[in-house]
Short mmCIF file of C-alpha atoms and ligand atoms in Angstrom, two decimals:
data_model
loop_
_atom_site.label_atom_id
_atom_site.label_comp_id
_atom_site.label_asym_id
_atom_site.label_seq_id
_atom_site.Cartn_x
_atom_site.Cartn_y
_atom_site.Cartn_z
CA MET K 259 0.11 0.21 -0.01
CA ALA K 260 0.98 3.66 -1.22
CA GLU K 261 2.00 5.23 2.83
CA SER K 262 -0.59 8.02 0.52
CA GLU K 263 -3.23 5.61 0.86
CA LEU K 264 -2.59 5.00 4.94
CA ILE K 265 -5.65 6.56 6.58
CA HIS K 266 -4.74 8.74 9.41
CA LEU K 267 -6.69 9.92 12.38
CA VAL K 268 -7.87 12.68 14.18
CA ALA K 269 -10.11 13.23 16.56
CA ASP K 270 -12.90 14.84 18.07
CA LEU K 271 -12.83 16.23 21.34
CA SER K 272 -14.68 18.87 20.41
CA LEU K 273 -17.36 18.49 22.74
CA ILE K 274 -17.10 16.26 24.64
CA HIS K 275 -17.68 18.14 27.79
CA THR K 276 -21.36 19.20 26.72
CA ASN K 277 -24.39 18.07 25.76
CA GLY K 278 -24.77 14.38 27.72
CA LYS K 279 -21.77 13.37 27.29
CA TRP K 280 -20.53 13.97 30.65
CA ARG K 281 -22.87 11.45 32.03
CA TYR K 282 -22.65 8.51 30.43
CA PRO K 283 -21.20 6.73 33.31
CA GLY K 284 -17.42 6.81 33.59
CA SER K 285 -16.89 9.80 31.32
CA TRP K 286 -15.38 11.87 33.34
CA ALA K 287 -14.87 9.94 36.11
CA ASN K 288 -11.86 10.69 38.57
CA TYR K 289 -11.07 13.75 36.18
CA ALA K 290 -11.87 17.21 37.47
CA PRO K 291 -14.50 19.35 35.63
CA TYR K 292 -14.10 21.10 32.17
CA GLY K 293 -11.66 23.87 33.35
CA SER K 294 -8.98 21.68 34.37
CA PRO K 295 -6.99 20.50 31.62
CA ASP K 296 -5.98 17.24 32.46
CA LEU K 297 -8.40 14.41 31.29
CA TYR K 298 -7.04 16.49 27.98
CA LEU K 299 -3.23 15.86 29.45
CA ASP K 300 -4.27 11.99 29.34
CA LEU K 301 -5.88 11.47 25.47
CA ALA K 302 -3.50 13.39 24.25
CA ARG K 303 -1.00 10.92 25.34
CA LEU K 304 -3.40 8.15 24.96
CA LEU K 305 -3.81 9.73 21.25
CA GLU K 306 -0.18 9.97 19.93
CA HIS K 307 0.16 6.30 21.43
CA GLY K 308 -2.59 5.00 19.53
CA LYS K 309 -0.18 7.02 16.54
CA PHE K 310 -3.82 9.07 16.16
CA ASP K 311 -2.49 12.20 13.74
CA GLY K 312 -3.55 14.83 15.65
CA ALA K 313 -6.83 16.12 18.10
CA PHE K 314 -10.16 18.64 16.90
CA PHE K 315 -11.71 21.33 18.52
CA ALA K 316 -14.83 23.06 16.31
CA ASP K 317 -15.79 26.66 18.13
CA VAL K 318 -18.82 28.49 18.12
CA ALA K 319 -18.06 31.63 19.86
CA GLY K 320 -22.09 31.92 21.26
CA THR K 321 -25.04 30.05 22.96
CA PRO K 322 -27.12 28.62 21.28
CA LEU K 323 -31.23 30.34 22.34
CA PHE K 324 -33.78 27.96 23.24
CA GLU K 325 -37.54 30.03 23.43
CA GLY K 326 -35.68 32.93 23.30
CA SER K 327 -33.34 32.49 25.84
CA THR K 328 -30.46 31.21 26.95
CA ASP K 329 -31.40 29.86 30.42
CA SER K 330 -31.64 26.04 29.21
CA THR K 331 -29.29 25.92 26.91
CA VAL K 332 -27.40 27.28 30.21
CA GLU K 333 -29.38 25.14 32.23
CA TRP K 334 -28.93 21.42 30.29
CA GLY K 335 -25.30 22.17 29.19
CA VAL K 336 -26.03 22.51 25.31
CA ALA K 337 -22.80 23.79 23.93
CA TRP K 338 -22.01 25.74 27.37
CA PRO K 339 -19.70 26.06 28.41
CA ARG K 340 -17.38 26.46 25.86
CA HIS K 341 -13.80 27.44 25.98
CA ASP K 342 -11.43 28.60 23.38
CA PRO K 343 -9.96 25.66 22.63
CA LEU K 344 -6.35 26.90 21.50
CA PRO K 345 -4.89 27.02 25.89
CA LEU K 346 -5.99 23.34 25.88
CA ALA K 347 -4.14 22.55 22.10
CA ILE K 348 -1.00 23.79 23.89
CA ALA K 349 -0.32 22.28 27.39
CA MET K 350 -1.76 19.01 24.89
CA SER K 351 1.33 19.42 22.87
CA GLY K 352 3.41 19.97 25.92
CA VAL K 353 2.76 16.88 27.04
CA THR K 354 3.26 14.91 24.29
CA ARG K 355 5.53 15.44 20.84
CA HIS K 356 4.47 14.16 17.57
CA LEU K 357 0.22 14.43 18.00
CA GLY K 358 -1.03 17.42 16.04
CA PHE K 359 -3.90 19.80 16.83
CA ILE K 360 -6.48 21.11 14.41
CA THR K 361 -8.17 24.30 16.10
CA THR K 362 -10.57 26.57 14.51
CA MET K 363 -10.83 30.89 14.60
CA SER K 364 -14.16 32.36 12.16
CA MET K 365 -12.61 34.20 9.16
CA THR K 366 -15.97 35.36 9.23
CA TYR K 367 -15.51 37.62 12.74
CA HIS K 368 -11.67 37.22 13.59
CA HIS K 369 -9.09 39.87 11.61
CA PRO K 370 -6.30 37.66 9.13
CA PHE K 371 -4.14 39.92 10.86
CA ASN K 372 -4.51 38.55 13.82
CA VAL K 373 -4.63 35.36 13.25
CA ALA K 374 -1.77 34.32 11.40
CA ARG K 375 0.03 36.02 14.55
CA LEU K 376 -2.20 33.89 16.25
CA TYR K 377 -1.00 30.15 14.15
CA ALA K 378 2.34 30.78 13.07
CA SER K 379 3.06 32.27 16.94
CA ILE K 380 1.13 28.52 18.49
CA ASP K 381 3.14 26.63 15.23
CA HIS K 382 6.72 27.66 17.26
CA VAL K 383 5.09 26.46 20.30
CA THR K 384 4.03 23.21 19.01
CA ARG K 385 7.30 22.95 17.55
CA GLY K 386 5.35 22.43 13.93
CA ARG K 387 1.31 20.48 15.23
CA ILE K 388 -0.70 23.06 14.47
CA ALA K 389 -3.92 22.80 11.82
CA TYR K 390 -6.19 26.29 11.00
CA ASN K 391 -10.11 24.85 11.21
CA ALA K 392 -11.39 27.99 8.97
CA VAL K 393 -14.19 28.66 9.47
CA VAL K 394 -16.92 30.19 7.34
CA SER K 395 -19.77 31.18 10.69
CA GLY K 396 -23.30 30.36 10.59
CA PHE K 397 -25.07 30.87 14.61
CA PRO K 398 -26.83 34.37 15.16
CA GLN K 399 -25.78 34.13 18.43
CA GLU K 400 -22.27 34.11 17.23
CA ALA K 401 -22.96 37.15 15.33
CA GLN K 402 -23.83 39.68 17.96
CA ASN K 403 -21.49 38.48 20.18
CA PHE K 404 -19.59 40.21 17.11
CA GLY K 405 -21.89 43.39 16.75
CA TYR K 406 -24.45 42.45 14.16
CA PRO K 407 -27.79 41.57 13.82
CA THR K 408 -27.91 37.97 13.46
CA THR K 409 -25.33 35.78 10.75
CA PRO K 410 -24.20 37.49 7.36
CA ASP K 411 -25.11 36.63 4.05
CA HIS K 412 -23.85 33.45 3.00
CA GLU K 413 -22.05 35.66 -0.30
CA TRP K 414 -20.53 38.05 2.03
CA ARG K 415 -19.41 35.34 4.31
CA TYR K 416 -17.93 33.87 1.80
CA ARG K 417 -16.17 37.09 -0.32
CA ARG K 418 -14.80 37.80 2.95
CA ALA K 419 -13.43 33.86 3.60
CA GLU K 420 -11.50 34.34 -0.11
CA GLU K 421 -10.24 37.98 0.80
CA PHE K 422 -9.33 36.37 4.15
CA LEU K 423 -7.73 34.00 3.14
CA ASP K 424 -5.83 35.82 1.00
CA VAL K 425 -4.80 37.42 3.17
CA LEU K 426 -3.45 35.06 5.47
CA ASP K 427 -1.59 33.15 2.59
CA LYS K 428 0.35 36.55 2.02
CA LEU K 429 1.32 36.58 5.39
CA PHE K 430 2.57 33.36 5.91
CA ASN K 431 3.94 34.19 1.67
CA SER K 432 6.20 37.26 3.74
CA VAL K 433 8.51 36.28 5.70
CA GLU K 434 10.79 33.77 3.38
CA PRO K 435 11.73 30.42 5.66
CA ASP K 436 15.74 31.26 5.13
CA ALA K 437 15.04 34.52 6.54
CA MET K 438 17.19 34.56 9.70
CA LEU K 439 19.80 35.25 10.81
CA TRP K 440 21.38 35.18 14.83
CA ASP K 441 24.27 36.85 13.70
CA ARG K 442 25.62 37.12 17.58
CA GLU K 443 29.07 38.02 15.47
CA SER K 444 27.92 40.56 13.30
CA GLY K 445 24.38 41.46 15.98
CA ARG K 446 21.34 40.99 12.97
CA VAL K 447 19.46 38.77 12.87
CA ALA K 448 17.08 39.16 9.79
CA ASP K 449 17.84 39.02 6.88
CA PRO K 450 15.57 42.29 4.64
CA SER K 451 15.72 41.68 1.20
CA LYS K 452 13.60 37.75 2.00
CA VAL K 453 10.85 40.10 4.77
CA HIS K 454 8.15 41.39 2.95
CA ARG K 455 5.13 44.32 3.19
CA ILE K 456 2.46 42.83 1.59
CA ASP K 457 0.74 45.70 1.28
CA HIS K 458 -2.53 43.92 0.67
CA VAL K 459 -6.11 46.29 -0.08
CA GLY K 460 -9.31 44.79 -1.19
CA GLU K 461 -13.38 44.56 0.43
CA HIS K 462 -12.44 43.59 3.82
CA PHE K 463 -8.44 44.18 5.57
CA LYS K 464 -6.44 46.77 4.38
CA VAL K 465 -2.96 44.70 6.14
CA MET K 466 0.90 46.15 5.42
CA GLY K 467 2.05 43.28 6.97
CA PRO K 468 5.36 41.67 7.43
CA LEU K 469 3.45 38.64 10.43
CA PRO K 470 5.90 40.03 12.59
CA CYS K 471 7.54 35.78 13.10
CA ALA K 472 9.70 33.77 11.80
CA PRO K 473 8.79 31.35 9.33
CA CYS K 474 7.33 27.99 11.12
CA PRO K 475 8.36 25.50 11.72
CA GLN K 476 6.23 24.13 8.40
CA GLY K 477 6.50 26.66 6.50
CA ARG K 478 2.67 27.22 6.62
CA PRO K 479 0.01 26.26 9.75
CA VAL K 480 -1.84 22.87 8.06
CA GLN K 481 -5.11 24.64 7.07
CA VAL K 482 -8.57 22.59 7.48
CA GLN K 483 -11.67 24.01 6.01
CA ALA K 484 -15.43 22.18 6.84
CA GLY K 485 -18.01 24.19 4.08
CA GLN K 486 -19.34 22.08 1.12
CA SER K 487 -22.09 23.97 -0.28
CA PRO K 488 -20.81 25.55 -3.68
CA SER K 489 -18.84 28.66 -2.62
CA GLY K 490 -17.58 26.44 0.56
CA MET K 491 -16.01 24.41 -2.80
CA LYS K 492 -14.49 27.19 -4.74
CA LEU K 493 -12.76 27.97 -0.82
CA ALA K 494 -11.11 24.19 -0.16
CA GLY K 495 -10.35 23.58 -3.27
CA LYS K 496 -7.63 26.96 -3.86
CA TRP K 497 -6.56 26.57 -0.15
CA ALA K 498 -7.41 23.89 2.23
CA ASP K 499 -5.10 20.89 2.60
CA MET K 500 -7.88 18.99 4.17
CA GLN K 501 -11.15 18.62 4.10
CA PHE K 502 -13.60 17.67 6.82
CA VAL K 503 -16.35 15.86 5.36
CA VAL K 504 -19.67 14.42 6.94
CA GLY K 505 -20.80 11.41 4.99
CA ASP K 506 -22.77 9.03 6.26
CA THR K 507 -22.99 6.51 2.93
CA ASN K 508 -19.39 4.58 1.51
CA LYS K 509 -21.48 6.40 -2.34
CA ILE K 510 -21.87 10.46 -0.52
CA ARG K 511 -17.55 9.66 0.17
CA ALA K 512 -17.19 8.46 -3.53
CA ASP K 513 -19.45 11.65 -4.30
CA HIS K 514 -17.48 14.30 -2.21
CA ARG K 515 -14.68 12.77 -3.33
CA ALA K 516 -15.82 14.13 -6.73
CA ARG K 517 -16.64 16.68 -6.17
CA LEU K 518 -13.63 18.02 -4.27
CA ASP K 519 -11.15 16.56 -7.42
CA ALA K 520 -13.10 18.82 -9.66
CA ALA K 521 -13.14 22.48 -7.17
CA THR K 522 -9.37 21.27 -7.20
CA GLU K 523 -8.46 20.85 -10.58
CA ALA K 524 -10.66 23.81 -11.03
CA ALA K 525 -8.83 25.86 -8.44
CA GLY K 526 -5.12 24.93 -11.01
CA ARG K 527 -3.61 22.43 -8.20
CA PRO K 528 -2.95 18.64 -8.83
CA LYS K 529 -6.67 16.33 -8.38
CA ARG K 530 -6.38 14.93 -5.50
CA SER K 531 -4.19 17.51 -3.26
CA VAL K 532 -6.47 18.09 -0.93
CA GLY K 533 -6.78 15.36 1.83
CA ILE K 534 -11.21 14.26 3.72
CA LEU K 535 -11.47 13.79 6.93
CA PHE K 536 -15.18 12.29 7.13
CA ALA K 537 -16.72 12.77 10.22
CA GLY K 538 -18.14 9.78 12.17
CA LEU K 539 -18.97 8.75 15.49
CA PHE K 540 -17.60 4.67 16.58
CA ASP K 541 -18.31 2.23 19.19
CA VAL K 542 -15.98 -0.54 20.24
CA VAL K 543 -18.07 -3.08 21.34
CA SER K 544 -17.52 -7.51 21.68
CA GLY K 545 -20.59 -8.14 20.16
CA PRO K 546 -24.79 -6.78 19.64
CA GLU K 547 -25.43 -7.45 22.96
CA GLU K 548 -22.90 -5.00 24.53
CA SER K 549 -23.91 -2.07 21.61
CA ARG K 550 -27.36 -2.58 22.87
CA GLU K 551 -26.42 -2.25 26.53
CA ASN K 552 -23.93 1.09 25.01
CA GLU K 553 -26.64 3.33 23.53
CA ARG K 554 -29.19 2.60 26.70
CA LYS K 555 -26.44 3.81 28.69
CA PHE K 556 -26.23 6.82 25.89
CA ARG K 557 -29.42 7.69 25.98
CA GLU K 558 -30.20 7.33 29.79
CA SER K 559 -27.13 10.06 29.91
CA HIS K 560 -29.80 12.79 28.17
CA PRO K 561 -32.34 13.85 29.69
CA GLU K 562 -35.64 13.98 28.51
CA LYS K 563 -34.95 18.34 28.40
CA LEU K 564 -32.23 18.46 26.79
CA GLY K 565 -33.08 16.61 23.78
CA ILE K 566 -35.36 18.80 23.45
CA VAL K 567 -32.77 21.80 23.50
CA MET K 568 -30.70 20.05 22.20
CA LEU K 569 -32.98 19.37 18.40
CA SER K 570 -34.13 23.07 18.73
CA GLN K 571 -30.57 24.25 18.66
CA TRP K 572 -29.76 21.54 15.70
CA TRP K 573 -32.98 22.34 13.52
CA GLY K 574 -32.16 25.74 14.30
CA LEU K 575 -34.75 27.39 16.23
CA ASP K 576 -34.08 29.56 18.17
CA GLY K 577 -37.15 32.11 19.35
CA TYR K 578 -39.93 28.82 18.64
CA LYS K 579 -41.45 27.15 21.16
CA LEU K 580 -41.47 23.98 21.13
CA ASP K 581 -44.27 21.75 21.85
CA PRO K 582 -43.34 18.49 23.28
CA ARG K 583 -46.88 16.53 22.61
CA ARG K 584 -47.57 17.65 18.84
CA THR K 585 -46.37 15.45 15.57
CA VAL K 586 -43.00 16.25 14.12
CA HIS K 587 -45.50 16.89 10.53
CA GLU K 588 -47.63 20.02 12.35
CA THR K 589 -44.50 21.00 13.96
CA ILE K 590 -42.49 21.31 10.56
CA ALA K 591 -45.83 22.90 9.02
CA ASP K 592 -46.14 25.16 11.10
CA ILE K 593 -42.29 26.53 11.04
CA ARG K 594 -42.24 26.42 7.73
CA GLU K 595 -45.76 29.08 8.29
CA GLN K 596 -43.82 30.42 10.11
CA GLY K 597 -40.22 30.87 9.07
CA THR K 598 -38.76 30.75 11.93
CA HIS K 599 -36.55 28.93 11.47
CA HIS K 600 -32.47 29.60 10.14
CA ASN K 601 -29.98 28.07 7.48
CA ASN K 602 -30.84 24.52 8.83
CA TRP K 603 -34.49 23.05 6.28
CA GLY K 604 -32.30 20.86 5.25
CA TYR K 605 -32.67 18.80 8.86
CA LEU K 606 -35.71 18.85 8.32
CA GLU K 607 -36.77 17.54 5.64
CA ASN K 608 -34.49 14.91 6.67
CA ALA K 609 -36.15 14.76 9.94
CA LEU K 610 -39.70 15.13 7.75
CA LYS K 611 -38.22 11.16 5.77
CA MET K 612 -37.92 9.54 9.18
CA VAL K 613 -40.88 10.24 11.12
CA ASP K 614 -43.87 8.39 10.73
CA ASP K 615 -47.06 10.94 11.30
CA LYS K 616 -47.80 10.07 14.22
CA MET K 617 -44.28 10.24 16.16
CA THR K 618 -44.43 13.34 18.42
CA ILE K 619 -41.33 15.17 19.42
CA ALA K 620 -40.77 14.03 22.55
CA GLU K 621 -39.51 10.60 21.46
CA TYR K 622 -37.90 12.10 17.95
CA SER K 623 -35.84 14.71 20.67
CA LYS K 624 -35.28 10.88 21.66
CA PHE K 625 -34.61 9.21 17.86
CA PHE K 626 -32.66 11.42 16.55
CA LEU K 627 -30.30 11.06 19.23
CA ARG K 628 -29.86 7.54 18.91
CA ALA K 629 -26.70 8.37 17.56
CA ASN K 630 -26.17 4.86 15.69
CA MET K 631 -24.58 6.47 12.02
CA GLY K 632 -20.19 5.69 12.19
CA PHE K 633 -18.48 2.62 13.33
CA PHE K 634 -19.94 0.20 14.88
CA GLY K 635 -18.77 -3.10 15.98
CA THR K 636 -16.04 -5.11 16.72
CA PRO K 637 -12.72 -4.34 16.30
CA GLU K 638 -11.94 -6.41 13.15
CA GLN K 639 -15.92 -4.99 11.76
CA ILE K 640 -14.83 -1.26 12.22
CA ALA K 641 -11.33 -2.17 11.65
CA ASP K 642 -13.58 -3.44 7.42
CA GLN K 643 -16.02 -0.52 7.04
CA LEU K 644 -13.01 2.27 7.73
CA GLU K 645 -11.17 0.09 4.98
CA GLU K 646 -14.26 0.24 3.01
CA ALA K 647 -15.63 4.10 3.66
CA HIS K 648 -11.41 5.32 3.20
CA HIS K 649 -11.42 4.05 -0.66
CA ALA K 650 -14.67 5.34 -1.25
CA GLY K 651 -13.79 7.79 -0.51
CA GLY K 652 -10.61 8.04 -3.13
CA SER K 653 -8.28 6.56 0.00
CA ASN K 654 -6.39 10.09 0.63
CA GLY K 655 -7.24 11.45 4.37
CA GLY K 656 -8.99 9.48 7.14
CA PHE K 657 -11.60 9.98 9.68
CA MET K 658 -12.32 13.14 12.15
CA ILE K 659 -13.67 10.76 14.74
CA ALA K 660 -15.17 10.99 18.51
CA PRO K 661 -16.93 7.96 20.85
CA ARG K 662 -20.71 7.14 21.20
CA THR K 663 -18.93 6.32 24.31
CA GLY K 664 -17.59 9.02 27.39
CA ASN K 665 -13.57 9.72 27.43
CA PRO K 666 -11.60 9.01 27.99
CA GLY K 667 -12.64 5.22 27.50
CA GLY K 668 -14.14 5.11 24.99
CA ILE K 669 -10.88 6.60 22.87
CA ALA K 670 -8.84 4.14 25.21
CA ARG K 671 -11.03 1.32 23.49
CA PHE K 672 -9.80 2.35 19.56
CA VAL K 673 -6.47 2.67 20.34
CA HIS K 674 -6.07 -0.65 22.39
CA GLU K 675 -8.33 -2.66 19.40
CA VAL K 676 -8.96 -1.19 17.11
CA VAL K 677 -5.91 0.75 15.81
CA PRO K 678 -3.15 -2.99 15.93
CA VAL K 679 -5.93 -4.30 13.41
CA LEU K 680 -5.43 -1.49 11.13
CA GLN K 681 -1.45 -1.54 11.47
CA ARG K 682 -1.41 -5.23 10.77
CA ARG K 683 -3.21 -4.61 7.85
CA GLY K 684 -1.02 -2.04 6.19
CA LEU K 685 -3.55 1.17 6.99
CA MET K 686 -2.00 2.96 9.83
CA ARG K 687 1.60 3.36 11.15
CA LYS K 688 3.21 2.01 13.97
CA GLU K 689 5.65 5.08 13.90
CA TYR K 690 5.00 9.13 13.50
CA ALA K 691 6.87 9.94 9.49
CA GLY K 692 7.93 13.00 11.46
CA PRO K 693 8.24 15.69 13.82
CA THR K 694 5.66 18.29 12.56
CA MET K 695 1.48 17.70 11.46
CA ARG K 696 2.56 18.41 7.91
CA GLU K 697 5.74 15.48 7.56
CA ASN K 698 3.05 12.81 9.14
CA LEU K 699 -0.71 13.55 7.40
CA LEU K 700 -0.51 14.93 4.35
CA VAL K 701 1.31 12.39 3.03
C1 FMN P 227 -16.63 18.12 10.28
C2 FMN P 227 -17.31 19.75 10.72
C3 FMN P 227 -17.24 20.49 11.15
C4 FMN P 227 -17.41 22.36 11.25
N1 FMN P 227 -16.77 22.35 12.26
C5 FMN P 227 -16.68 24.22 13.09
C6 FMN P 227 -16.67 24.49 14.11
O1 FMN P 227 -16.55 24.76 14.16
N2 FMN P 227 -16.87 26.05 13.87
C7 FMN P 227 -17.72 27.25 12.81
O2 FMN P 227 -18.61 27.78 12.38
N3 FMN P 227 -19.20 26.06 11.79
C8 FMN P 227 -17.89 24.74 12.01
N4 FMN P 227 -18.60 23.84 10.42
C9 FMN P 227 -19.73 24.18 9.63
C10 FMN P 227 -18.38 24.69 8.93
O3 FMN P 227 -17.84 25.31 9.01
C11 FMN P 227 -19.45 25.59 7.00
O4 FMN P 227 -20.73 26.34 7.61
C12 FMN P 227 -20.83 24.95 7.40
O5 FMN P 227 -20.49 23.38 6.67
C13 FMN P 227 -22.07 25.27 6.49
O6 FMN P 227 -21.67 25.83 5.22
P1 FMN P 227 -21.41 26.10 3.26
O7 FMN P 227 -22.65 27.09 3.15
O8 FMN P 227 -20.74 26.37 2.74
O9 FMN P 227 -21.66 24.06 3.28
C14 FMN P 227 -18.25 22.55 10.65
C15 FMN P 227 -18.60 21.55 10.09
C16 FMN P 227 -17.93 20.58 9.19
C17 FMN P 227 -19.01 19.93 8.55
#
């Protein structure tokens, strides 16, 4: 098997302390509560032992609303609390040598100069193990924390993102790799002919440059992108090293690979130059009985009200009063009439396809938590599923996975039981290829 066909693995650690997951039996047992880095430090060591490429932290800097208020989201811990993940990634890099970190900052609300300087600095501190998940933000409560009445329009956000990534590129190129001298004899620090102003002037940004940072250990941080609309695909084709994709079937994975290859070629880059990390849950079990038991425990870790609040957030219904006793069909007809959701019509349509006309919102809020999409079974079965999915998606990239069960037990089981099977089959490496994330992930 060619090196480039290896499966790369990234663990999604984004919301392991919220949305009921913290309450799964065994989850967070013997650890100080969220806010202390202890659990994350142990997860970092575990992931490195399992030769994972990285840990991922999504980020949305806003608190979801339920029926017009943050009371229920706060009370039941729906995507709240949520610290900035960057300091955690830095702490985790201190107890590891090879594991990489993918962290998120909005291109809609932040300034590219700040982001370039921050990520270049973190690339130094982590010794070349940081990746930037460049997101176009869609949540209205995040917009309201940055002075916008609601999420700006899709096309505006993507125009800003195009310019944002252009500025980032110019800033990372503004200091050439061999610019530094640190010559004790003469006292010269850098060669000025190798450090350049960028003098960028555009619709959204005016940046003189240069980046006030020594050249990054990775050249530049690895860049990841997740948008999947035509504008999102265009952006990924032009700038991404890796794209995050939610694809539950091998047909979706194959179709997406074809779309991404087309977008990459249209941007003038060689086909396959962008890897894909397909997102999915996993549950490693010894047989069907344990799987059923894990699912039961998973559902029970979500009190009824939590399910309803999460459903409201999933459907984007900030101010809408969800009546648990009404049917899904009645409720969606009402939402359609009132136009009270934002951006999430696809999720509502999907719900209509999945339920009969008698299912109530209370029942559906449990049903949608069934979380049975992903990679479930014995270690050998999961390895089979991953292998097939990897080939379907073009064998270039891998998976961004999270356990359905709690942590650290869920990840420990994957590391100790599934990774050895993948390694035995030659699908995962037994040693890291180099010290930087770029060297490990992008081969
Ligand atoms: C796996 C995955 C991870 C994502 N992580 C984030 C995130 O951390 N923060 C965020 O605001 N959006 C996140 N998104 C949302 C995307 O960045 C993007 O806004 C969304 O897919 C809509 O873009 P589109 O209209 O181009 O599809 C994520 C999407 C996916 C599929």
